[in-house]
PDB file of N, CA and C in Angstrom:
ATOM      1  N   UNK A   1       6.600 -42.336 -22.114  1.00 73.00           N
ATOM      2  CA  UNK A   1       5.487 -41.487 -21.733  1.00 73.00           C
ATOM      3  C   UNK A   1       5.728 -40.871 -20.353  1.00 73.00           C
ATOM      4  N   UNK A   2       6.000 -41.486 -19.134  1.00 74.00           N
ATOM      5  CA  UNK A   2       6.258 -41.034 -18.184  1.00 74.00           C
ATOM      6  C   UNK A   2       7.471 -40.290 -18.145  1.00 74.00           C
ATOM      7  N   UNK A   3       8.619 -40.278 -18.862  1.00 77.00           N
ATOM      8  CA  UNK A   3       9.636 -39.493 -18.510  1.00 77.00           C
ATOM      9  C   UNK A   3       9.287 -38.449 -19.642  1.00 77.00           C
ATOM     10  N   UNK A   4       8.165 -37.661 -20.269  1.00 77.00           N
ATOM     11  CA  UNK A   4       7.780 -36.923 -20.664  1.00 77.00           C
ATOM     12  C   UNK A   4       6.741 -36.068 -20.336  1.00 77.00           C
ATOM     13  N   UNK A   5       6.410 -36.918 -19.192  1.00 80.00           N
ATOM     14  CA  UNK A   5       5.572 -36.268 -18.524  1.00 80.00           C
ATOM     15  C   UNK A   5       6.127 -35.633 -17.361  1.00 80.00           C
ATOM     16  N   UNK A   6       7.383 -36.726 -16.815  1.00 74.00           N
ATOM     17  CA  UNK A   6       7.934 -35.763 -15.530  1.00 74.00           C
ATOM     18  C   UNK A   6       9.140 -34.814 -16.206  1.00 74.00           C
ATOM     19  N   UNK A   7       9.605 -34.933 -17.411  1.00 75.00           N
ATOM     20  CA  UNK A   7      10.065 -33.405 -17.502  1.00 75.00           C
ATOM     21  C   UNK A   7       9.274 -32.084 -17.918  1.00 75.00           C
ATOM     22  N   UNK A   8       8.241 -32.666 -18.606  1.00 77.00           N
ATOM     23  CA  UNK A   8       7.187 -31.326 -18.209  1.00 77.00           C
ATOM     24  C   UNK A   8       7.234 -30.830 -17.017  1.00 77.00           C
ATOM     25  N   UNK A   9       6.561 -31.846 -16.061  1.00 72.00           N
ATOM     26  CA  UNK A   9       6.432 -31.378 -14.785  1.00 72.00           C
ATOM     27  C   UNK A   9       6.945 -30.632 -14.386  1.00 72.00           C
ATOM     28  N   UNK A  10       8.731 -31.125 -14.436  1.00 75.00           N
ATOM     29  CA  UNK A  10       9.814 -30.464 -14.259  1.00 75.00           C
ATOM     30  C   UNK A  10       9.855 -29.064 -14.596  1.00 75.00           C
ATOM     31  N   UNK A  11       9.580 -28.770 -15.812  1.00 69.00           N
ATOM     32  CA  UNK A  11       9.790 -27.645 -16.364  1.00 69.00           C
ATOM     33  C   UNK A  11       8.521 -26.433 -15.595  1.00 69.00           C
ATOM     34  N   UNK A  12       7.360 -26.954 -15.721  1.00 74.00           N
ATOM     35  CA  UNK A  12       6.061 -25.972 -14.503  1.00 74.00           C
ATOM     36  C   UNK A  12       6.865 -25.593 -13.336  1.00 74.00           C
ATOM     37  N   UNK A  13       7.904 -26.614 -12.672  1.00 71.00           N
ATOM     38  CA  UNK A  13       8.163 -26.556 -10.951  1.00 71.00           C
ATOM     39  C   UNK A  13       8.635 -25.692 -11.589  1.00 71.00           C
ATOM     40  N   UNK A  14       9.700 -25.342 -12.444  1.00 63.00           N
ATOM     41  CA  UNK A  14      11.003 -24.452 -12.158  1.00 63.00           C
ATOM     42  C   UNK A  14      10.566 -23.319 -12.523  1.00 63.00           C
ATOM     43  N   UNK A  15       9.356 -22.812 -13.095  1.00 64.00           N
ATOM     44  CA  UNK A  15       8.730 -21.785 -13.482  1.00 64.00           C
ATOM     45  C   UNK A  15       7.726 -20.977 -12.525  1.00 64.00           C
ATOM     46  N   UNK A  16       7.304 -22.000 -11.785  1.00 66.00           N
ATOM     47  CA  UNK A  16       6.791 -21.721 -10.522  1.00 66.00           C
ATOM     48  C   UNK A  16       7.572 -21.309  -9.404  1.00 66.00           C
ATOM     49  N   UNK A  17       8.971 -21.564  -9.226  1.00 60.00           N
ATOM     50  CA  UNK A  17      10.016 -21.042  -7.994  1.00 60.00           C
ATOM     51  C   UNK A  17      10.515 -20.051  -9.118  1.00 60.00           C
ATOM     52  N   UNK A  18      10.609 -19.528 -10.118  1.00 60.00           N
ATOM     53  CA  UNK A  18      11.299 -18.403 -10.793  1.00 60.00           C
ATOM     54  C   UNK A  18       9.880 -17.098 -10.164  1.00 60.00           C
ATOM     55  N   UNK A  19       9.019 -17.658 -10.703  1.00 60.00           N
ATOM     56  CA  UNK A  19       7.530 -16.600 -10.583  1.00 60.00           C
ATOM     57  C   UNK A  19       7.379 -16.451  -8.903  1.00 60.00           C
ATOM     58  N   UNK A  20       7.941 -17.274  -8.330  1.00 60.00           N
ATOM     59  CA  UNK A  20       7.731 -16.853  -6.354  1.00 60.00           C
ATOM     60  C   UNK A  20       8.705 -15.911  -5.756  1.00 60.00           C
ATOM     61  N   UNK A  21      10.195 -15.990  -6.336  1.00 55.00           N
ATOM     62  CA  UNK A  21      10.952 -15.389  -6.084  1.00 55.00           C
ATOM     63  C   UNK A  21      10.929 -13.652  -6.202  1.00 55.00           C
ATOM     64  N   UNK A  22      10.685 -13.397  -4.437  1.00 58.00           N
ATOM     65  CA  UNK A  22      10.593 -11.416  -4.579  1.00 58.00           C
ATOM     66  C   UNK A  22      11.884 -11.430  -3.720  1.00 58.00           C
ATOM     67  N   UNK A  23      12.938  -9.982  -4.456  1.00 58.00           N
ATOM     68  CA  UNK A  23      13.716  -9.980  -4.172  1.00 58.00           C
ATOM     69  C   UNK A  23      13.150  -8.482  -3.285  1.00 58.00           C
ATOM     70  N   UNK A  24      13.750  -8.638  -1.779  1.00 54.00           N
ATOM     71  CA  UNK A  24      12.903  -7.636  -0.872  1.00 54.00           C
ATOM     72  C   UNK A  24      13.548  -6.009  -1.344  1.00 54.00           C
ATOM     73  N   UNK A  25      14.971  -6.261  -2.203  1.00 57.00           N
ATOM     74  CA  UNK A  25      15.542  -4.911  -2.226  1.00 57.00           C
ATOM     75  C   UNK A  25      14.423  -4.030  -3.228  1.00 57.00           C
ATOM     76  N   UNK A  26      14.136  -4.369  -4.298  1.00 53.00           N
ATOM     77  CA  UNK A  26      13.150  -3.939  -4.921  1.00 53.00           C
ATOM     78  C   UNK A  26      11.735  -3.425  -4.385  1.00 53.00           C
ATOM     79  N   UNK A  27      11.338  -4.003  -3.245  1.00 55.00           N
ATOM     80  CA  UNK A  27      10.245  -3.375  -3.152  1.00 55.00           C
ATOM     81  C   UNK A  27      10.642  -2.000  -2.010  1.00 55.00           C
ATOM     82  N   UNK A  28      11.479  -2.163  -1.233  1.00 56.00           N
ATOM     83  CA  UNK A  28      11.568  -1.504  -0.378  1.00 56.00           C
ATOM     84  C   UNK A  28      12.394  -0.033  -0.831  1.00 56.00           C
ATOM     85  N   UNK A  29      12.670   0.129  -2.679  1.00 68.00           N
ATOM     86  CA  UNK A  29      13.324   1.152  -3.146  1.00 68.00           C
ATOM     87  C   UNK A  29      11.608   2.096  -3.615  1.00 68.00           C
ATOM     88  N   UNK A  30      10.608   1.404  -3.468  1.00 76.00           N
ATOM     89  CA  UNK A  30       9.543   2.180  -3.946  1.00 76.00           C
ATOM     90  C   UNK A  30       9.330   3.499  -2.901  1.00 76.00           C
ATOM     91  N   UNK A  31       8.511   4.173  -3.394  1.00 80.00           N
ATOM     92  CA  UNK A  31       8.230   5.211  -2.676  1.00 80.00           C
ATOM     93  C   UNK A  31       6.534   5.379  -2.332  1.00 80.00           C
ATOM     94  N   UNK A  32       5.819   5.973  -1.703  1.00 81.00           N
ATOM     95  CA  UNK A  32       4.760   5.208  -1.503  1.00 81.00           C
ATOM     96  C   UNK A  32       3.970   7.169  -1.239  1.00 81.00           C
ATOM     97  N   UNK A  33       2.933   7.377  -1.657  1.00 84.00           N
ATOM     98  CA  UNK A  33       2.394   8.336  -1.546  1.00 84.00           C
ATOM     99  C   UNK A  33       0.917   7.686  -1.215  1.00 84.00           C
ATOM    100  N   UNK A  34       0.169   8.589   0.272  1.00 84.00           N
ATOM    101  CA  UNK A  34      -0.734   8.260   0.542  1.00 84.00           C
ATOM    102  C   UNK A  34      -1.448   9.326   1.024  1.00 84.00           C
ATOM    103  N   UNK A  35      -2.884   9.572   0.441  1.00 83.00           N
ATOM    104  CA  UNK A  35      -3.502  11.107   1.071  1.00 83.00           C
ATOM    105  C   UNK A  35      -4.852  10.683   1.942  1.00 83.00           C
ATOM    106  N   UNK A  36      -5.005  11.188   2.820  1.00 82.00           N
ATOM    107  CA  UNK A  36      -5.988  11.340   3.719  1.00 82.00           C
ATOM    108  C   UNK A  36      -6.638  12.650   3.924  1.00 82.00           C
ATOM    109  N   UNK A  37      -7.886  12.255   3.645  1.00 81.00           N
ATOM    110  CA  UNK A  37      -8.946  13.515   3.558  1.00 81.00           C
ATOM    111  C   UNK A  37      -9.379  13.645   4.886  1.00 81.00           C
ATOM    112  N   UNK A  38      -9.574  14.365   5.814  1.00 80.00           N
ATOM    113  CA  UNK A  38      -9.972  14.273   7.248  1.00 80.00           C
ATOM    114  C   UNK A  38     -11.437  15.104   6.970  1.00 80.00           C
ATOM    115  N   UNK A  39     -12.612  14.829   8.155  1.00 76.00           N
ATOM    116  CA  UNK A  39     -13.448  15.764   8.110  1.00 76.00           C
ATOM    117  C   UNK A  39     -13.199  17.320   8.301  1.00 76.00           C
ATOM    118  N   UNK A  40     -14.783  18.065   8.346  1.00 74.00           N
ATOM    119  CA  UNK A  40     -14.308  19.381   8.996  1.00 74.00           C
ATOM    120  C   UNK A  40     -13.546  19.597  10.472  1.00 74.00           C
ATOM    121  N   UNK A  41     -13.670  18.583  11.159  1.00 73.00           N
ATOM    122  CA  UNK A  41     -13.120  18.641  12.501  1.00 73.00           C
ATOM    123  C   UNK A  41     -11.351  18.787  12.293  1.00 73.00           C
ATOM    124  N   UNK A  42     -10.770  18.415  11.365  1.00 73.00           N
ATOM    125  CA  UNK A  42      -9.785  18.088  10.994  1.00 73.00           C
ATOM    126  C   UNK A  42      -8.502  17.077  11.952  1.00 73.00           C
ATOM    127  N   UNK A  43      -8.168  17.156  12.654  1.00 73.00           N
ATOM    128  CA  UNK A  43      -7.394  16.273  14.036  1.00 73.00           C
ATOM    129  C   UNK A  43      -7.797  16.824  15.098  1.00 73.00           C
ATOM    130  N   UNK A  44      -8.429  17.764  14.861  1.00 75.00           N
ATOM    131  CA  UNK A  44      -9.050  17.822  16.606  1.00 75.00           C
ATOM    132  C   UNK A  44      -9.896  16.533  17.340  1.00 75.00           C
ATOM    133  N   UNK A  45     -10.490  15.607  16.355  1.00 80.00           N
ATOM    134  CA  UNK A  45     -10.878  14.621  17.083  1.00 80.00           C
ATOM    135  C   UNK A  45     -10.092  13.480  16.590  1.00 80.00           C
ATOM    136  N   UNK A  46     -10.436  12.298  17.906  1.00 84.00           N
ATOM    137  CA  UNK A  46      -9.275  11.446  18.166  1.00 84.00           C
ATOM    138  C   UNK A  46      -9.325  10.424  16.889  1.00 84.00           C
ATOM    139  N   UNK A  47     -10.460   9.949  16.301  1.00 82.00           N
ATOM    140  CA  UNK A  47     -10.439   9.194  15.513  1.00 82.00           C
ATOM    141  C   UNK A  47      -9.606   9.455  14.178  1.00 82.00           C
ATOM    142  N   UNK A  48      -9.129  10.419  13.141  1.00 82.00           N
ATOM    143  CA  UNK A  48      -8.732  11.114  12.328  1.00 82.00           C
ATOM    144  C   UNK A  48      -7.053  10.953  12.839  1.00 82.00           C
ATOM    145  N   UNK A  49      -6.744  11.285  13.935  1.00 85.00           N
ATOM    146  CA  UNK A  49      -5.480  10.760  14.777  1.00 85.00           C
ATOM    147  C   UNK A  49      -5.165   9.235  14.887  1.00 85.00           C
ATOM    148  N   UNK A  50      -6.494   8.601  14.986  1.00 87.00           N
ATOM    149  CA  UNK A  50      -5.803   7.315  15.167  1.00 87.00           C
ATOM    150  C   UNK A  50      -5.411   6.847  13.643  1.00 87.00           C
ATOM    151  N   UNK A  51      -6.455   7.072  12.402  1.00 86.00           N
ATOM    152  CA  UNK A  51      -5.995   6.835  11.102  1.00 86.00           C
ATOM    153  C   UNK A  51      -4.955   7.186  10.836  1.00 86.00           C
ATOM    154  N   UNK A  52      -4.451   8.402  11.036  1.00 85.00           N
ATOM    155  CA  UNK A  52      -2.898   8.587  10.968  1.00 85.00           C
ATOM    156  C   UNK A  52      -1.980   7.727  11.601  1.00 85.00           C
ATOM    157  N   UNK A  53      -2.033   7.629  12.653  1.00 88.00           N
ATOM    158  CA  UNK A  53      -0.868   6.716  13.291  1.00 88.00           C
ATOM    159  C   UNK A  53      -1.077   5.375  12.958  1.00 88.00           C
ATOM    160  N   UNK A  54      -2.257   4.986  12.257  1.00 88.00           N
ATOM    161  CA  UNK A  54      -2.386   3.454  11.547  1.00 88.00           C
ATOM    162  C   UNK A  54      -1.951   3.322  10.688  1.00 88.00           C
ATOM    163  N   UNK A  55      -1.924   4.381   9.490  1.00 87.00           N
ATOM    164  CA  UNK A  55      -1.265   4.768   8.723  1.00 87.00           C
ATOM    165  C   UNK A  55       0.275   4.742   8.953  1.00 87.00           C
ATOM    166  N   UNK A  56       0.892   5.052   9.821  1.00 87.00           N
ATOM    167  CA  UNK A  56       2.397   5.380  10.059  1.00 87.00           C
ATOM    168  C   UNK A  56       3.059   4.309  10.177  1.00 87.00           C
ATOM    169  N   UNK A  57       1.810   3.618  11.088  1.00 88.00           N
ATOM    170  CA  UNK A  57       2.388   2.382  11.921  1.00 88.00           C
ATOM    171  C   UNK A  57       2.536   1.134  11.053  1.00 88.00           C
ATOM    172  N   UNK A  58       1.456   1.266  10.409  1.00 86.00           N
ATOM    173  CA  UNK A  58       1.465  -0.221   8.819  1.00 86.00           C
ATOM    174  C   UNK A  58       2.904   0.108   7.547  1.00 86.00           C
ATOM    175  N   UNK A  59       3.310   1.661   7.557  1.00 84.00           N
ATOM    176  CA  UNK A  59       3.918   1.532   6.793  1.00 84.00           C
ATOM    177  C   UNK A  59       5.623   2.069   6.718  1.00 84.00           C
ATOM    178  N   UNK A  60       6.091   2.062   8.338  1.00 84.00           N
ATOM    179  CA  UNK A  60       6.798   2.461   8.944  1.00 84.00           C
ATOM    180  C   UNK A  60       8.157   1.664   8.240  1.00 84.00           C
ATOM    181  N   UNK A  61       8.287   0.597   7.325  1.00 83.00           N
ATOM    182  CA  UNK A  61       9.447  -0.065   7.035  1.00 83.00           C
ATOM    183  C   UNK A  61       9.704   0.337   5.712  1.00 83.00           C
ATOM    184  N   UNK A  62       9.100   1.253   5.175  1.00 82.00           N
ATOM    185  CA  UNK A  62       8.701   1.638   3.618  1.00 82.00           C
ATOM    186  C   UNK A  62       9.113   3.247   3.354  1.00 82.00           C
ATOM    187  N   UNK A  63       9.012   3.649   2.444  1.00 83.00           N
ATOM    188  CA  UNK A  63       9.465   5.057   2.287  1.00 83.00           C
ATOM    189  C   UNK A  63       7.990   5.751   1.479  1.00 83.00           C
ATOM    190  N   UNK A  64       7.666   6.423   2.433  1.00 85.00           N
ATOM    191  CA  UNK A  64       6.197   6.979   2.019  1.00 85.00           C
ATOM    192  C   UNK A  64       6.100   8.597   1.987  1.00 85.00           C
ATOM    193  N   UNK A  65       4.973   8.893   1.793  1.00 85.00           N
ATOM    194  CA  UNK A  65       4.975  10.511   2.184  1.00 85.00           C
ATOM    195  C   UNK A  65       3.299  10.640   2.218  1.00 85.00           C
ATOM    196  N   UNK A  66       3.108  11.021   3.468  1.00 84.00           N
ATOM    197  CA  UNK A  66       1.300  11.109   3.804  1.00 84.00           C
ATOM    198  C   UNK A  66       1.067  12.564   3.517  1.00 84.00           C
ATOM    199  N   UNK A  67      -0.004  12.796   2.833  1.00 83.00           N
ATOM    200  CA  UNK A  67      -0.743  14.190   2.484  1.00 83.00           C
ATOM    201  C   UNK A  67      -1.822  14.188   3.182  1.00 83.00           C
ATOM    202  N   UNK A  68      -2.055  14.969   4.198  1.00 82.00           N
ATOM    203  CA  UNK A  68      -3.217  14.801   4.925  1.00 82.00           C
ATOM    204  C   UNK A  68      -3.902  16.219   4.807  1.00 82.00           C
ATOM    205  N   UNK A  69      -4.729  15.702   4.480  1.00 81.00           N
ATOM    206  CA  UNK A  69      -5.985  17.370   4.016  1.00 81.00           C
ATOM    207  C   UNK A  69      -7.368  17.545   4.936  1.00 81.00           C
ATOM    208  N   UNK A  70      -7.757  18.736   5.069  1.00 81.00           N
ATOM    209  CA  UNK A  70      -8.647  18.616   6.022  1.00 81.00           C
ATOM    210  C   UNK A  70     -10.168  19.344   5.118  1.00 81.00           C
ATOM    211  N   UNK A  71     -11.233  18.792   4.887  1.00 79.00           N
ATOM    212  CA  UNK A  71     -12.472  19.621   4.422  1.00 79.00           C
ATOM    213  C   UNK A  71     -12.835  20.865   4.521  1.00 79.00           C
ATOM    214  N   UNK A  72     -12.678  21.534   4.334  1.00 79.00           N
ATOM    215  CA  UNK A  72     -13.580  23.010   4.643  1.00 79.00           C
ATOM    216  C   UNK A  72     -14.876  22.491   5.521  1.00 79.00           C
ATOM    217  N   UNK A  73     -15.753  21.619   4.550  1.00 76.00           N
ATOM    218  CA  UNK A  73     -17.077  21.511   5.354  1.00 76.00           C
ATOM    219  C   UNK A  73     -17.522  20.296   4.740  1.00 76.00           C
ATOM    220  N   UNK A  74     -18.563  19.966   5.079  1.00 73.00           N
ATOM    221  CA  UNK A  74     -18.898  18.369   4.912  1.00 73.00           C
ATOM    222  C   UNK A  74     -19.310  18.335   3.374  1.00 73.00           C
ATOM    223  N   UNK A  75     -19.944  19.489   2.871  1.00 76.00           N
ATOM    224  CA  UNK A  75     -20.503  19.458   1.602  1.00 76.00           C
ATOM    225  C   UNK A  75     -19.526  19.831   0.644  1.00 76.00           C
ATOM    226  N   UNK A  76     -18.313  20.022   1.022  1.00 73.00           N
ATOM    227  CA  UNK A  76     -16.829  20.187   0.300  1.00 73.00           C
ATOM    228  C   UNK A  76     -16.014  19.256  -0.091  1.00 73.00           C
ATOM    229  N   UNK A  77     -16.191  17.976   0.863  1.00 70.00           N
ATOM    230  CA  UNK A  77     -15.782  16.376   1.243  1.00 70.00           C
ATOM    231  C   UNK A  77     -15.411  16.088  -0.271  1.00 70.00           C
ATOM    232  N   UNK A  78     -15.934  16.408  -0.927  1.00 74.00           N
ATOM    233  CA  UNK A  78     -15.534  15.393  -2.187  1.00 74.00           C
ATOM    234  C   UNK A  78     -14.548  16.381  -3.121  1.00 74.00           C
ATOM    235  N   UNK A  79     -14.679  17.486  -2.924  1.00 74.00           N
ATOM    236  CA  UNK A  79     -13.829  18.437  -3.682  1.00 74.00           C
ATOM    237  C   UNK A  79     -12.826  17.938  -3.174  1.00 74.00           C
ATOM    238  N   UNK A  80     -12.684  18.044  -1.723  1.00 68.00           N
ATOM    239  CA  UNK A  80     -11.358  17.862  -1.294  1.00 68.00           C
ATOM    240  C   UNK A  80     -10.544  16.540  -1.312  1.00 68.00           C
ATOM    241  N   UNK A  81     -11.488  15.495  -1.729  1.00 71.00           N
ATOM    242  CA  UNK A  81     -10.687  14.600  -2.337  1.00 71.00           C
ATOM    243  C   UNK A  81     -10.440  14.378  -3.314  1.00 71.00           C
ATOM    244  N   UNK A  82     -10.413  15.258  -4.636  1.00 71.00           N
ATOM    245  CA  UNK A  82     -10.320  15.492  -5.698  1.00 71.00           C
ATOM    246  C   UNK A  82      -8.618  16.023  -5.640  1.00 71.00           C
ATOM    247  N   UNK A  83      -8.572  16.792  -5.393  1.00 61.00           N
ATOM    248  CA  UNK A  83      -6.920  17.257  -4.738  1.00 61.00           C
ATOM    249  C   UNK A  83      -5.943  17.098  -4.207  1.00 61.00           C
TER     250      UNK A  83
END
């Protein structure tokens, strides 16, 4: 009974270190697309600037491409994130 129980066991561990194993080359071949809708102000104000460079800065080890769009007007906001 017990040595049927610890090769079960056995068999969960080794399924559990197969399922943990990330191989880093794989993730770092992805490509990463990210869009940012800015208000009507568009980067003229600082906050909209700092999202960008938070943006840059979180994903600076990765291969991305930021689309940054700016509103026409506040009541446009959602069109323009439609796009």
């Amino acid at each position: 009974m017990r040595r049927g129980i610890s090769i079960i066991l056995s068999v969960i561990m080794c399924f559990g270190l197969v399922g943990c194993n990330t191989n880093q080359e794989d993730k770092n071949n992805e490509t990463y697309s990210i869009g940012y809708v800015t208000d009507s102000n568009g980067l003229d104000i600082q906050k909209n600037q700092d999202v960008i460079d938070g943006i840059n800065e979180a994903f600076k080890n990765y291969d991305f491409k930021l689309d940054v769009k700016q509103s026409p007007s506040s009541d446009k906001y959602t069109e323009s994130c439609r796009t």
